[in-house]
C-alpha cells in the first residue's frame, strides 16, 4: 500500500482567524468617557425568570411559600432581594407587639402578652410608673388618718369583746378566792389559776405547805383543788373564744388594709385598663393587684425587690408605621435565631433567670416580615436547621425548646410559645439545593418557590452597559476612582473569559468587584485620576500570580 491513509476518526483541522480567538468589546457600545458619567445600576439584567420567581415568592402569601434563591456566589442574589424588597413594598399586615410577664401560677413559665403594634413600650412604662407609686406612696396612703381611725375603731371593738368574754370568768374566780396569774414556765409565760390566801395568790406548792401546817383547813384545800380543776376547764373554753375574737380582729384588720389597698391601686391601674382593654392584659393587671394586696403588704418599706415581678418585658416592639421588618441574619446560630435568656448569679449561690431576661432572636424580630439567611451558614450551625424548619411548620416559636435545656444551668425558664408568621428567603448554591431536596422531606414542602439565578447574561450592548453601571455603583459606594472607557472594556472582556461561553458574560460580580478594587489600588498608587485598561490588566495578572 503506497497510498497515504488518514488515521480513523481524524477530522480536518479548522482554521480560526486570530481576531476570533479573543473577544474584544466594541468601544462604540460605551457612550461615555468615565463611569462618573454613568448612572449606577439598580437591579439585575438577564435574570428575568429568577426575578419574577423571587417577586412572586415575596408577594404571594400562602403556606410553604418560602423562597430558595439558587445561584453561584457573586451573581447578585442578595442585592436583588434587597432591591426587590425596597421596590415592591410587599403587603405587611399589622402584627402585635410581643411582651413577656411573670406567671404567678407557674413562675418558671413566663406568660406571653400580645398588644397592638407599637404599644408594648407604653405598657412597660405604665407598669413602671405603677411600681414607682407602690414603692413611694402606697405605705403612706395606708397610714392615713382615715385608715388609722378605722383601725382604732376595730381595736376598741375587739378589746371590748375580749373584756366581755373574760369578765364573768374573772368575777367567778374572785368569788371562789382564785386568781389568774401569768407564770414563767421555762421560756414561756403561761397563765395559771392560783388560790388566794390573805389577799395574795399562792403557788400550789406553798399552798400545800400551808395545808400541812394547819394554816388552811382540809375542807378549804379540797374546795380549792376542785375549783381549780373546774376553772381550768372553763379557762380553756374562754381562751378559745378569746382566740376566735382575736382571729376575727386580725382578719378585720387585714380586710381593712386589703380593701383600702385595692381601692388605692384601682385608681392606679384604671388608666392602664382603659388604654389596654385586651383580656390578657386585664387578667395580668388583676393578678398584679391580687399578689400585691394578698401577699406583699407586709413587705412595704423594705427594698421591695418583689416589684420586679410586675414589670413588662417588650421582647419585640415595632413602630406603627414601620413597614415590613426585613432581617438579614449573617450568623444564624441557634441563639441568634431563637433568642436567648440571660442568667445572673444570685446571693443564694445559684444561677437565676426571670421574664425580664428574655431576648428576641432573628425569627421573632422578622415576625410579619422577611428573614434572609445563607443556607450554608444555617446548616453549619448545630441545631439551627432543625429549629428553623420546626418554627416554619408549627407557626410558633419556642425560645427555649426542651432539647437545648442543657445550655442553661440553674432553674430553667420555659417561656410561652409565640405565634409566628415569617417568610424565609434562603440563599444557596445549586448543589446545596439538591442535597436538601433529596435528604430532607420537609424542605420541598416549606420552600416551594425556587428563584434560579443564571451565572451568565447575554454578551451584547445591554450587558456591557450593565457592567458599566455595576462598576459605577461600586465606585460610588466605595469611593473608588472612576473607570475610563478602556478600563470598563477590560473588565467586560475579563467577564467574558470567566463566563467561558460564546456570546455570554459572567454574572459573578463578587469576583469582578475584587479586580475593580485592586485596579483602583494600582491606579491610585500610580497617581492616576482614572482607572484604565493597563491597571485592570495588572490587577488580573497579580491575582493569577498570587
Coordinates of C-alpha atoms in Angstrom, one line a residue:
X1 CA 0.0 0.0 0.0
X2 CA 1.8 3.1 -1.3
X3 CA -1.2 5.3 -0.6
X4 CA -1.1 7.5 2.4
X5 CA -4.1 7.0 4.7
X6 CA -5.5 9.1 7.4
X7 CA -6.0 7.6 10.8
X8 CA -9.5 6.5 11.6
X9 CA -11.6 9.2 13.2
X10 CA -9.3 12.0 12.3
X11 CA -11.1 15.3 11.5
X12 CA -9.7 18.1 9.3
X13 CA -8.2 21.0 11.3
X14 CA -10.5 24.0 11.5
X15 CA -8.8 27.3 10.7
X16 CA -10.0 30.2 13.1
X17 CA -9.0 33.8 12.5
X18 CA -6.8 35.2 15.2
X19 CA -9.3 38.0 15.8
X20 CA -12.0 35.5 16.8
X21 CA -9.8 33.7 19.5
X22 CA -10.4 36.6 21.9
X23 CA -13.5 38.7 22.1
X24 CA -13.0 42.4 22.3
X25 CA -15.6 44.9 23.5
X26 CA -16.7 47.4 20.9
X27 CA -15.8 50.9 22.0
X28 CA -18.9 52.3 20.4
X29 CA -21.1 50.4 22.9
X30 CA -19.9 52.7 25.7
X31 CA -21.0 56.3 25.1
X32 CA -19.1 57.9 28.0
X33 CA -15.6 59.0 28.9
X34 CA -15.6 57.7 32.5
X35 CA -18.0 55.9 34.9
X36 CA -18.5 59.2 36.7
X37 CA -21.0 60.0 33.8
X38 CA -22.8 56.6 34.2
X39 CA -25.9 56.1 36.4
X40 CA -25.2 53.4 39.0
X41 CA -27.1 50.3 38.1
X42 CA -30.0 49.3 40.3
X43 CA -31.5 45.8 39.7
X44 CA -30.3 42.9 37.7
X45 CA -30.0 42.3 33.9
X46 CA -30.5 38.9 32.3
X47 CA -32.2 37.3 35.3
X48 CA -35.8 37.9 34.3
X49 CA -37.1 34.4 35.3
X50 CA -35.3 34.5 38.7
X51 CA -36.6 38.0 39.5
X52 CA -40.1 37.0 38.5
X53 CA -40.0 33.9 40.7
X54 CA -38.5 35.9 43.6
X55 CA -41.1 38.7 43.3
X56 CA -43.8 36.0 43.3
X57 CA -42.4 34.4 46.4
X58 CA -42.1 37.7 48.2
X59 CA -45.6 38.9 47.4
X60 CA -47.6 35.7 47.5
X61 CA -49.0 34.8 50.9
X62 CA -49.7 31.1 51.3
X63 CA -48.4 28.2 53.4
X64 CA -45.0 26.9 52.5
X65 CA -44.2 29.7 50.1
X66 CA -40.8 30.4 51.4
X67 CA -38.1 31.1 48.8
X68 CA -34.9 29.3 47.9
X69 CA -32.7 31.6 45.9
X70 CA -30.4 29.4 43.9
X71 CA -27.2 30.6 42.1
X72 CA -23.5 30.8 42.3
X73 CA -21.9 33.1 44.8
X74 CA -21.4 36.6 43.5
X75 CA -24.3 36.5 41.0
X76 CA -26.2 39.4 42.7
X77 CA -28.7 37.2 44.6
X78 CA -28.6 39.2 47.9
X79 CA -28.5 42.5 46.1
X80 CA -31.6 41.6 44.1
X81 CA -33.5 40.5 47.2
X82 CA -32.8 43.8 48.9
X83 CA -33.7 45.9 45.9
X84 CA -36.9 43.9 45.3
X85 CA -38.0 44.4 48.9
X86 CA -37.4 48.1 48.5
X87 CA -39.2 48.3 45.2
X88 CA -42.3 46.2 45.6
X89 CA -43.1 47.2 49.2
X90 CA -44.9 43.9 49.9
X91 CA -48.1 43.9 51.9
X92 CA -47.3 43.7 55.6
X93 CA -50.3 43.1 57.9
X94 CA -50.1 44.6 61.3
X95 CA -48.5 42.3 63.8
X96 CA -48.9 42.6 67.6
X97 CA -46.0 43.6 69.8
X98 CA -44.9 40.7 72.0
X99 CA -44.2 41.0 75.7
X100 CA -43.3 38.6 78.5
X101 CA -44.6 39.0 82.0
X102 CA -44.4 37.0 85.2
X103 CA -46.6 33.9 85.5
X104 CA -48.0 34.0 89.1
X105 CA -49.2 30.4 88.7
X106 CA -46.0 28.9 87.2
X107 CA -43.1 31.2 87.8
X108 CA -40.8 29.2 85.5
X109 CA -43.1 29.6 82.6
X110 CA -43.4 33.4 81.8
X111 CA -46.6 34.4 80.1
X112 CA -46.9 36.0 76.7
X113 CA -48.8 39.3 76.3
X114 CA -49.7 40.5 72.8
X115 CA -50.6 44.1 72.5
X116 CA -51.3 46.3 69.4
X117 CA -48.3 47.2 67.3
X118 CA -46.2 50.0 68.7
X119 CA -47.7 49.9 72.2
X120 CA -45.6 47.5 74.2
X121 CA -43.1 50.1 75.4
X122 CA -46.1 52.2 76.5
X123 CA -47.4 49.3 78.6
X124 CA -44.0 48.8 80.1
X125 CA -43.7 52.4 81.1
X126 CA -47.1 52.5 82.6
X127 CA -46.3 49.4 84.8
X128 CA -43.0 51.0 85.8
X129 CA -45.0 54.1 86.9
X130 CA -47.3 51.8 88.9
X131 CA -44.3 50.2 90.6
X132 CA -42.9 53.7 91.4
X133 CA -46.2 54.5 93.1
X134 CA -46.2 51.3 95.1
X135 CA -42.6 52.0 96.3
X136 CA -43.1 55.6 97.3
X137 CA -46.7 56.2 98.1
X138 CA -48.7 53.1 98.9
X139 CA -47.4 52.7 102.5
X140 CA -48.1 56.4 103.4
X141 CA -51.5 56.1 101.9
X142 CA -52.3 53.1 104.0
X143 CA -51.2 55.1 107.1
X144 CA -53.6 58.0 106.5
X145 CA -55.7 59.5 109.3
X146 CA -58.8 57.8 107.9
X147 CA -57.3 54.4 108.0
X148 CA -55.8 54.9 111.5
X149 CA -59.2 56.0 112.7
X150 CA -60.9 52.9 111.3
X151 CA -58.2 50.7 112.8
X152 CA -58.8 52.3 116.2
X153 CA -62.5 51.5 116.0
X154 CA -61.7 47.9 115.2
X155 CA -59.1 47.7 118.1
X156 CA -61.6 49.2 120.5
X157 CA -64.4 46.8 119.4
X158 CA -62.1 43.8 119.7
X159 CA -60.8 44.9 123.2
X160 CA -64.4 45.3 124.3
X161 CA -65.4 41.9 123.1
X162 CA -62.4 40.3 124.8
X163 CA -63.2 42.0 128.1
X164 CA -66.9 40.9 127.9
X165 CA -65.7 37.4 127.3
X166 CA -63.3 37.4 130.2
X167 CA -65.1 39.5 132.9
X168 CA -67.6 36.9 134.0
X169 CA -64.8 34.3 134.3
X170 CA -62.6 36.7 136.4
X171 CA -65.6 37.6 138.6
X172 CA -66.3 33.9 139.3
X173 CA -62.6 33.4 140.1
X174 CA -62.6 36.2 142.7
X175 CA -65.8 34.8 144.2
X176 CA -64.1 31.5 144.8
X177 CA -60.9 33.1 146.1
X178 CA -58.9 32.2 143.0
X179 CA -56.8 34.4 140.6
X180 CA -55.4 34.0 137.1
X181 CA -51.7 34.8 137.3
X182 CA -49.1 34.7 134.5
X183 CA -46.2 32.4 135.5
X184 CA -42.8 31.8 133.8
X185 CA -42.6 28.1 132.7
X186 CA -39.2 27.5 131.1
X187 CA -39.0 30.1 128.3
X188 CA -42.7 30.7 128.1
X189 CA -45.2 32.7 130.1
X190 CA -48.3 30.6 130.9
X191 CA -51.5 31.9 132.7
X192 CA -52.1 29.7 135.8
X193 CA -55.0 29.6 138.3
X194 CA -53.8 30.0 141.9
X195 CA -55.6 30.1 145.2
X196 CA -55.7 33.4 147.1
X197 CA -54.6 33.4 150.8
X198 CA -54.7 36.5 152.8
X199 CA -55.3 38.5 149.6
X200 CA -52.3 37.2 147.8
X201 CA -52.1 34.5 145.1
X202 CA -50.1 31.5 146.4
X203 CA -48.3 28.9 144.2
X204 CA -49.8 25.4 144.7
X205 CA -46.6 24.0 146.4
X206 CA -46.7 26.7 149.0
X207 CA -50.5 26.2 149.4
X208 CA -49.8 22.5 150.2
X209 CA -47.3 23.6 152.8
X210 CA -50.0 25.8 154.4
X211 CA -52.4 22.9 154.4
X212 CA -49.8 20.6 156.1
X213 CA -49.0 23.3 158.7
X214 CA -52.7 23.7 159.5
X215 CA -52.9 27.3 158.3
X216 CA -55.5 26.1 155.7
X217 CA -58.1 23.6 156.7
X218 CA -58.7 20.4 154.8
X219 CA -62.2 21.4 153.6
X220 CA -60.8 24.6 152.1
X221 CA -58.0 22.7 150.4
X222 CA -60.4 20.2 148.9
X223 CA -62.6 23.1 147.6
X224 CA -59.6 24.8 146.1
X225 CA -58.5 21.7 144.2
X226 CA -62.0 21.1 142.9
X227 CA -62.5 24.7 141.9
X228 CA -59.0 24.9 140.2
X229 CA -59.8 21.9 138.0
X230 CA -63.3 23.3 137.1
X231 CA -62.0 26.8 136.3
X232 CA -59.1 25.4 134.3
X233 CA -61.6 23.7 132.0
X234 CA -63.7 26.9 131.8
X235 CA -60.5 28.9 131.2
X236 CA -59.8 26.7 128.1
X237 CA -63.3 27.5 126.8
X238 CA -62.9 31.2 127.4
X239 CA -59.4 31.2 125.9
X240 CA -60.7 29.6 122.8
X241 CA -63.4 32.2 122.5
X242 CA -60.9 35.0 123.0
X243 CA -58.6 33.5 120.4
X244 CA -61.5 33.4 118.0
X245 CA -62.2 37.1 118.7
X246 CA -58.5 37.9 118.1
X247 CA -58.6 36.0 114.8
X248 CA -61.7 37.9 113.8
X249 CA -59.9 41.1 114.7
X250 CA -56.8 40.2 112.7
X251 CA -59.0 39.3 109.7
X252 CA -60.9 42.5 110.1
X253 CA -57.6 44.5 110.1
X254 CA -56.4 42.5 107.1
X255 CA -59.6 43.2 105.3
X256 CA -59.4 46.9 106.2
X257 CA -55.8 47.2 104.7
X258 CA -56.5 45.0 101.7
X259 CA -59.7 46.8 100.9
X260 CA -58.0 50.2 101.2
X261 CA -55.1 49.0 99.2
X262 CA -57.4 47.7 96.4
X263 CA -59.2 51.0 96.4
X264 CA -56.0 52.9 96.1
X265 CA -54.5 50.6 93.5
X266 CA -57.7 50.5 91.4
X267 CA -57.1 54.2 90.6
X268 CA -53.6 53.5 89.5
X269 CA -54.5 50.6 87.2
X270 CA -57.6 52.2 85.8
X271 CA -55.7 54.3 83.3
X272 CA -53.8 51.2 82.1
X273 CA -57.0 49.2 81.8
X274 CA -58.6 51.9 79.7
X275 CA -55.7 52.1 77.3
X276 CA -55.2 48.3 77.1
X277 CA -58.6 46.6 77.1
X278 CA -57.2 43.3 75.8
X279 CA -58.3 40.5 78.1
X280 CA -54.8 39.0 78.7
X281 CA -53.5 42.4 79.8
X282 CA -56.6 42.9 82.1
X283 CA -56.0 39.5 83.6
X284 CA -52.4 40.3 84.3
X285 CA -53.2 43.6 85.9
X286 CA -55.7 41.8 88.2
X287 CA -53.1 39.3 89.2
X288 CA -50.6 42.0 90.0
X289 CA -53.1 43.8 92.3
X290 CA -54.1 40.4 93.9
X291 CA -50.4 39.5 94.6
X292 CA -49.6 42.9 96.0
X293 CA -52.7 43.1 98.2
X294 CA -52.7 39.5 99.5
X295 CA -49.0 38.7 99.8
X296 CA -46.8 41.8 99.7
X297 CA -48.4 44.5 102.0
X298 CA -46.2 43.3 104.9
X299 CA -43.1 43.9 102.7
X300 CA -43.8 47.6 102.0
X301 CA -40.9 49.8 103.1
X302 CA -38.1 47.3 102.5
X303 CA -36.1 47.2 99.3
X304 CA -39.3 45.8 97.7
X305 CA -37.4 43.6 95.1
X306 CA -40.7 41.8 94.6
X307 CA -41.9 44.6 92.4
X308 CA -39.7 43.2 89.6
X309 CA -42.5 40.6 89.2
X310 CA -44.8 43.3 88.0
X311 CA -42.6 44.7 85.2
X312 CA -43.3 44.1 81.5
X313 CA -40.5 42.9 79.1
X314 CA -41.3 44.1 75.5
X315 CA -39.3 41.5 73.5
X316 CA -40.5 42.7 70.1
X317 CA -41.8 46.2 69.6
X318 CA -42.3 48.0 66.2
X319 CA -43.4 51.5 65.3
X320 CA -46.9 51.6 63.9
X321 CA -45.8 52.9 60.5
X322 CA -42.5 51.0 60.4
X323 CA -43.3 48.8 57.4
X324 CA -42.3 45.2 57.0
X325 CA -39.4 44.0 59.0
X326 CA -36.6 42.7 56.8
X327 CA -33.9 40.9 58.9
X328 CA -30.7 39.6 57.4
X329 CA -29.0 37.2 59.9
X330 CA -25.4 36.7 59.0
X331 CA -24.6 34.4 61.9
X332 CA -27.6 32.1 62.3
X333 CA -26.6 30.3 65.5
X334 CA -29.3 28.7 67.5
X335 CA -29.4 31.6 70.0
X336 CA -29.3 34.2 67.3
X337 CA -32.3 32.6 65.6
X338 CA -34.4 31.8 68.6
X339 CA -33.3 34.4 71.1
X340 CA -31.7 33.8 74.5
X341 CA -32.3 34.1 78.2
X342 CA -29.7 35.8 80.4
X343 CA -28.6 34.4 83.7
X344 CA -27.2 36.0 86.9
X345 CA -25.5 34.6 89.9
X346 CA -27.8 35.1 92.9
X347 CA -26.9 35.7 96.5
X348 CA -28.1 32.2 97.3
X349 CA -25.2 30.8 95.3
X350 CA -27.0 29.7 92.2
X351 CA -27.9 31.0 88.7
X352 CA -31.3 32.5 88.2
X353 CA -33.4 33.9 85.4
X354 CA -36.7 35.7 85.1
X355 CA -39.0 37.1 82.5
X356 CA -37.1 40.3 82.2
X357 CA -34.0 38.4 80.9
X358 CA -35.7 37.1 77.8
X359 CA -34.4 38.5 74.5
X360 CA -35.7 38.1 70.9
X361 CA -33.8 36.4 68.1
X362 CA -33.9 36.9 64.3
X363 CA -37.0 34.8 63.8
X364 CA -39.1 36.9 66.2
X365 CA -37.7 40.2 65.0
X366 CA -38.7 39.2 61.5
X367 CA -42.3 38.2 62.5
X368 CA -44.7 39.5 60.0
X369 CA -41.9 40.2 57.5
X370 CA -38.9 38.6 55.9
X371 CA -35.8 36.7 57.2
X372 CA -32.9 36.4 54.8
X373 CA -30.4 33.6 55.5
X374 CA -27.5 31.9 53.9
X375 CA -28.3 28.2 53.6
X376 CA -24.7 27.0 54.2
X377 CA -24.4 29.2 57.3
X378 CA -27.7 27.8 58.8
X379 CA -26.7 24.2 58.1
X380 CA -23.2 24.7 59.6
X381 CA -24.7 25.8 63.0
X382 CA -25.7 22.8 65.2
X383 CA -29.5 22.7 65.7
X384 CA -30.3 25.8 63.6
X385 CA -31.7 24.0 60.6
X386 CA -34.0 21.7 62.7
X387 CA -35.3 24.6 64.8
X388 CA -35.9 26.8 61.7
X389 CA -38.0 24.1 60.0
X390 CA -39.9 23.4 63.2
X391 CA -40.8 27.1 63.6
X392 CA -42.0 27.3 59.9
X393 CA -44.0 24.1 60.2
X394 CA -45.7 24.9 63.5
X395 CA -46.1 28.6 63.1
X396 CA -44.9 29.0 66.7
X397 CA -41.6 30.0 68.2
X398 CA -40.2 28.4 71.4
X399 CA -37.3 30.5 72.7
X400 CA -36.1 27.5 74.8
X401 CA -37.0 24.2 73.2
X402 CA -36.7 21.2 75.6
X403 CA -33.8 19.6 73.7
X404 CA -31.5 22.6 74.3
X405 CA -32.2 22.9 78.1
X406 CA -28.6 21.7 78.8
X407 CA -27.4 25.1 77.5
X408 CA -28.8 26.7 80.6
X409 CA -27.9 25.9 84.2
X410 CA -29.9 26.6 87.3
X411 CA -33.7 26.9 87.2
X412 CA -34.8 26.7 83.6
X413 CA -37.4 29.1 82.2
X414 CA -39.7 27.9 79.5
X415 CA -41.5 31.0 78.1
X416 CA -44.9 30.5 76.5
X417 CA -44.6 29.9 72.7
X418 CA -45.2 32.9 70.4
X419 CA -47.3 32.7 67.2
X420 CA -45.0 33.3 64.3
X421 CA -45.6 34.3 60.7
X422 CA -42.4 34.9 58.8
X423 CA -41.3 34.3 55.2
X424 CA -37.8 32.9 54.9
X425 CA -35.6 33.7 51.9
X426 CA -32.8 31.1 51.8
X427 CA -29.8 31.8 49.6
X428 CA -27.7 28.9 48.4
X429 CA -25.9 27.2 45.5
X430 CA -27.4 24.6 43.2
X431 CA -25.5 21.7 44.9
X432 CA -26.9 22.5 48.3
X433 CA -30.4 22.8 46.9
X434 CA -30.2 19.3 45.5
X435 CA -28.8 18.0 48.7
X436 CA -31.6 19.4 50.8
X437 CA -34.3 18.4 48.3
X438 CA -33.0 14.8 48.4
X439 CA -32.4 14.3 52.1
X440 CA -34.9 16.5 53.9
X441 CA -38.6 15.6 53.2
X442 CA -39.8 18.9 54.8
X443 CA -37.7 21.1 52.6
X444 CA -39.8 20.9 49.4
X445 CA -43.0 21.5 51.4
X446 CA -41.6 24.6 53.2
X447 CA -39.6 26.1 50.3
X448 CA -42.0 25.8 47.3
X449 CA -40.6 28.8 45.5
X450 CA -37.3 28.5 43.6
X451 CA -35.6 31.6 42.2
X452 CA -32.9 30.3 39.9
X453 CA -30.2 32.8 39.1
X454 CA -28.2 32.3 35.9
X455 CA -24.4 32.6 36.1
X456 CA -24.2 34.4 32.8
X457 CA -26.0 37.1 30.8
X458 CA -26.0 37.9 27.0
X459 CA -22.8 39.5 25.7
X460 CA -24.4 42.4 23.9
X461 CA -24.7 46.2 24.2
X462 CA -27.2 45.9 27.1
X463 CA -25.0 43.5 29.0
X464 CA -21.9 45.7 28.5
X465 CA -23.7 48.8 29.7
X466 CA -25.0 46.9 32.7
X467 CA -21.3 46.1 33.5
X468 CA -20.6 49.9 33.3
X469 CA -23.5 50.6 35.7
X470 CA -22.3 48.0 38.2
X471 CA -18.7 49.5 38.1
X472 CA -20.2 53.0 38.6
X473 CA -22.2 51.8 41.6
X474 CA -19.1 50.2 43.1
X475 CA -17.0 53.3 42.6
X476 CA -19.7 55.5 44.2
X477 CA -20.4 53.2 47.2
X478 CA -16.8 52.6 48.0
X479 CA -15.4 56.0 46.9
X480 CA -13.1 54.5 44.2
X481 CA -11.5 56.3 41.3
X482 CA -13.8 56.4 38.2
X483 CA -13.0 53.9 35.4
X484 CA -12.4 55.2 31.9
X485 CA -13.9 53.6 28.8
X486 CA -10.9 51.4 28.2
X487 CA -11.0 50.3 31.9
X488 CA -14.6 49.2 31.6
X489 CA -13.9 47.4 28.3
X490 CA -11.1 45.5 30.0
X491 CA -13.4 44.4 32.9
X492 CA -16.1 43.4 30.4
X493 CA -13.6 41.3 28.4
X494 CA -12.4 39.6 31.6
X495 CA -16.1 38.9 32.4
X496 CA -16.4 37.1 29.0
X497 CA -13.3 35.0 29.8
X498 CA -14.7 34.0 33.2
X499 CA -18.1 33.0 31.5
X500 CA -16.3 30.6 29.1
X501 CA -19.3 30.6 26.8
X502 CA -19.8 32.1 23.4
X503 CA -21.7 35.4 23.5
X504 CA -22.1 35.4 27.3
X505 CA -20.8 37.5 30.2
X506 CA -20.4 36.2 33.8
X507 CA -22.8 37.5 36.5
X508 CA -20.4 36.6 39.3
X509 CA -19.9 40.2 40.1
X510 CA -18.3 39.5 43.5
X511 CA -15.3 38.1 41.7
X512 CA -15.2 41.1 39.3
X513 CA -15.5 43.5 42.2
X514 CA -12.2 42.3 43.6
X515 CA -10.5 43.1 40.3
X516 CA -12.1 46.5 40.3
X517 CA -10.8 47.3 43.8
X518 CA -7.3 46.1 43.0
X519 CA -7.2 48.1 39.8
X520 CA -8.3 51.1 41.7
X521 CA -5.5 50.4 44.2
X522 CA -2.9 50.3 41.4
X523 CA -4.2 53.4 39.7
X524 CA -4.2 55.4 43.0
X525 CA -0.7 54.2 43.7
X526 CA 0.4 55.5 40.2
X527 CA -1.2 58.9 40.8
X528 CA -3.8 58.4 38.1
X529 CA -7.1 60.2 38.2
X530 CA -8.9 57.3 36.5
X531 CA -8.6 53.5 36.3
X532 CA -7.6 52.3 32.8
X533 CA -7.1 49.1 30.8
X534 CA -3.5 48.7 32.0
X535 CA -4.5 48.9 35.6
X536 CA -7.1 46.2 35.1
X537 CA -4.6 44.0 33.2
X538 CA -2.1 44.4 36.1
X539 CA -4.8 43.5 38.6
X540 CA -5.7 40.3 36.8
X541 CA -2.1 39.3 36.4
X542 CA -1.3 40.0 40.1
X543 CA -4.3 37.8 41.1
X544 CA -3.1 35.0 38.9
X545 CA 0.4 35.1 40.4
X546 CA -1.0 35.0 43.9

